[in-house]
Coordinates of C-alpha atoms in Angstrom, one line a residue:
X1 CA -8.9 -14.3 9.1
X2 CA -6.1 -13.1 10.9
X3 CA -2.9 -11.4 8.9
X4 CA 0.3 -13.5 8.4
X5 CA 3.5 -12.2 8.2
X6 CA 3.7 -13.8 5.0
X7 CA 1.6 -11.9 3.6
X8 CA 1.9 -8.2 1.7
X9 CA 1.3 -5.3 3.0
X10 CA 0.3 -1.7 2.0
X11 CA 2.8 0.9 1.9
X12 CA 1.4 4.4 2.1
X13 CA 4.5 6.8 1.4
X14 CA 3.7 10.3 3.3
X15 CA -0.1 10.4 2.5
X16 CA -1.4 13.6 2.0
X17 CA -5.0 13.0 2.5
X18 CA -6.9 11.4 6.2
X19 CA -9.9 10.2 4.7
X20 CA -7.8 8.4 1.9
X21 CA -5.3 6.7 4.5
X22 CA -8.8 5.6 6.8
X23 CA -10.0 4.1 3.9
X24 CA -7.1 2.2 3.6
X25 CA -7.3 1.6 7.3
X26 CA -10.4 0.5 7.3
X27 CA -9.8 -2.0 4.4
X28 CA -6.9 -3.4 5.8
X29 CA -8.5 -4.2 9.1
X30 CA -11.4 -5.9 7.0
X31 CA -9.6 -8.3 4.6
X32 CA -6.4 -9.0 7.2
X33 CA -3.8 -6.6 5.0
X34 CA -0.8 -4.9 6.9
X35 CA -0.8 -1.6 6.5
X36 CA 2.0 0.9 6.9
X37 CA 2.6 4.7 6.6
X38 CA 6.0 6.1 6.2
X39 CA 6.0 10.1 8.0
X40 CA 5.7 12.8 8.1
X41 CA 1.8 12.5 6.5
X42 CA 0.5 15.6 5.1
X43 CA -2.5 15.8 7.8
X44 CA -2.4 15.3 11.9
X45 CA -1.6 11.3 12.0
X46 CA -2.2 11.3 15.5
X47 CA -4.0 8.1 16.8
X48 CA -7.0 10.2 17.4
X49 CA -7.2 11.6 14.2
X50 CA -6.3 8.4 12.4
X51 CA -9.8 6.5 14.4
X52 CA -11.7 9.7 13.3
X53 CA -10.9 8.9 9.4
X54 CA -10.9 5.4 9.6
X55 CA -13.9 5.1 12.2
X56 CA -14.0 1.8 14.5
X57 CA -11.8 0.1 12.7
X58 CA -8.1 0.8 13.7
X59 CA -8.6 -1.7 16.8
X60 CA -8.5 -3.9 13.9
X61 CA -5.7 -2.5 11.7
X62 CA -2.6 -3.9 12.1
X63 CA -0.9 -0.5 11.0
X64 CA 2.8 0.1 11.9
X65 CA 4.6 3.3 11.4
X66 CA 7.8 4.2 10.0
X67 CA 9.5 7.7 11.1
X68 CA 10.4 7.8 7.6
X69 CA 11.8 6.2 4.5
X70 CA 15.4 5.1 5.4
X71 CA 13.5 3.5 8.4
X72 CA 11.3 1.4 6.0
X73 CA 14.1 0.9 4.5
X74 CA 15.9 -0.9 6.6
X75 CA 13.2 -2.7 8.5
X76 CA 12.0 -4.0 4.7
X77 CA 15.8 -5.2 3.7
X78 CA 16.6 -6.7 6.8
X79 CA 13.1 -9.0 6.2
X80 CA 14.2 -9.8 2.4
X81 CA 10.8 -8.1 1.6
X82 CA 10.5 -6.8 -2.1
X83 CA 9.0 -3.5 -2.6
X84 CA 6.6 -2.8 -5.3
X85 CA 5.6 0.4 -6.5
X86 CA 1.8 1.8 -7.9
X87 CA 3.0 4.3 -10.2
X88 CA 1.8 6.2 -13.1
X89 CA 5.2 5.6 -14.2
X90 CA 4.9 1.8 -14.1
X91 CA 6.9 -0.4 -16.6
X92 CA 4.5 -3.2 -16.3
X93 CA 0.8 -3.3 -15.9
X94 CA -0.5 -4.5 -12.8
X95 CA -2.6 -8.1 -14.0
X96 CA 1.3 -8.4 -15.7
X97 CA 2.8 -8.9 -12.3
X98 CA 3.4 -12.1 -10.0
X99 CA 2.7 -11.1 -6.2
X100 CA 4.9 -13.0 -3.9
X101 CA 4.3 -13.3 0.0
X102 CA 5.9 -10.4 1.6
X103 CA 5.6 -7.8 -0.6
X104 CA 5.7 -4.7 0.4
X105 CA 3.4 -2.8 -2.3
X106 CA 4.2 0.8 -2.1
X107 CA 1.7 3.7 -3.0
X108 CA 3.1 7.3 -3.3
X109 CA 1.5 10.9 -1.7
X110 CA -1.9 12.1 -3.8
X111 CA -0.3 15.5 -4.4
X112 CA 2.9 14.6 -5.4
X113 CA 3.9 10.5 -6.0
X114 CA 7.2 9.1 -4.9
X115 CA 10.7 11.3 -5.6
X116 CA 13.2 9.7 -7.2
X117 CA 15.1 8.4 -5.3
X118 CA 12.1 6.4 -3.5
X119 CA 11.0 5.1 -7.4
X120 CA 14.5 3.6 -8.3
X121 CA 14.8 2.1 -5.4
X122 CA 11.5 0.0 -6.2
X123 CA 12.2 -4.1 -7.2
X124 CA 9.2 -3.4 -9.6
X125 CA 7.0 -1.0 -10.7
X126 CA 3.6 -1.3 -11.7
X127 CA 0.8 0.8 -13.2
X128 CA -3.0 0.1 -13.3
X129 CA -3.6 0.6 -16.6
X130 CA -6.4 3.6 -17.4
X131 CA -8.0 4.8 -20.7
X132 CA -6.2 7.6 -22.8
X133 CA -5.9 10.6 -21.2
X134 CA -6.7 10.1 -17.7
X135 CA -4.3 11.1 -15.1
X136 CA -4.4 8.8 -12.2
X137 CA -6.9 7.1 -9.8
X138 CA -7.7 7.9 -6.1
X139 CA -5.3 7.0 -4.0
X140 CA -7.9 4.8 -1.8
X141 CA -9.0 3.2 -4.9
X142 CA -6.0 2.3 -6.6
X143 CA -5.1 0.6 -3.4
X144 CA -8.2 -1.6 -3.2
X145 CA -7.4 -2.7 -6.9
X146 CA -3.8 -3.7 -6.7
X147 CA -5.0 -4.8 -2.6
X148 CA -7.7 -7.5 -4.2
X149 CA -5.0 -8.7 -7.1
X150 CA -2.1 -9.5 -4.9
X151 CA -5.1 -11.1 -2.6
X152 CA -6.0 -13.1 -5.9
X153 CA -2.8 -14.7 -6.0
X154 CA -1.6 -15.5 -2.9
X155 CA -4.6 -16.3 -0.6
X156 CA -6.7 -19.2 -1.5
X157 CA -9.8 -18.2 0.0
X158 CA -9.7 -15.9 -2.7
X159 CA -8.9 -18.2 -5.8
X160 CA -11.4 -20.5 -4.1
X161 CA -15.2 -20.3 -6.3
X162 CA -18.4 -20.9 -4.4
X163 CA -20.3 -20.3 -8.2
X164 CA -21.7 -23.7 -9.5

């Protein structure tokens, strides 16, 4: 499987936390999924440090890097792409939402979310709903769960059922 451009990627505003951002490394390499990281990060993001968290599998990423977030910005509007944002803040809840190719699904620091400015700038924004009183998910985790839904619904190798 080899990633398409129409596809989505994952957006990993300023992460805070290596082993969380190899995970997603590591995951994106494995099911074909874009994944980019909008600086500064929170920890050493050097290519060597980046292979350490995310083992053998960054040969495989296609990761691209964004100095910061008017960069993202501009490389995301000039490509039509809509941005998407995980948020505890979320108006609608993520099995609610309709993927479409080129999404850019955007996932905030572990410490400290998106600012302002980043969430109103999101097309929509989505939460994973939780029981009562829980405050949020790992970051890692709440990626793999919105990552496998927008797979869902737009690649067919994943709508496809091998059960009898």
């Amino acid at each position: 499987m080899s990633v398409s451009p129409a596809d989505f990627s994952i957006v990993l505003y300023q992460p805070d936390i290596a082993g969380n951002t190899g995970t997603i490394l590591r995951m994106g390499a494995c099911l074909g999924i874009g994944i980019e990281i909008i600086e500064p990060a929170g920890f050493d993001a050097s290519d060597r440090n980046l292979r350490r968290a995310g083992m053998d599998y960054l040969e495989l990423a296609q990761l691209t890097r964004h100095v910061d977030f008017e960069s993202f910005e501009r490389t995301r509007q000039s490509a039509g792409r809509r941005l998407v944002l995980l948020t505890t803040r979320g108006d609608t809840a993520l099995g609610a939402a309709r993927f479409r190719p080129g999404d850019a699904i955007l996932f905030g620091r572990e410490s400290a979310g998106v600012p302002d400015h980043v969430h109103d700038r999101a097309d929509l924004r989505l939460r994973i709903p939780m029981r009562e009183g829980a405050r949020s998910l790992n970051l890692a985790v709440s990626a793999a769960i919105a990552a496998g839904e927008a797979l869902r619904q737009l690649r067919a190798d994943w709508r496809a059922s091998d059960a009898g």
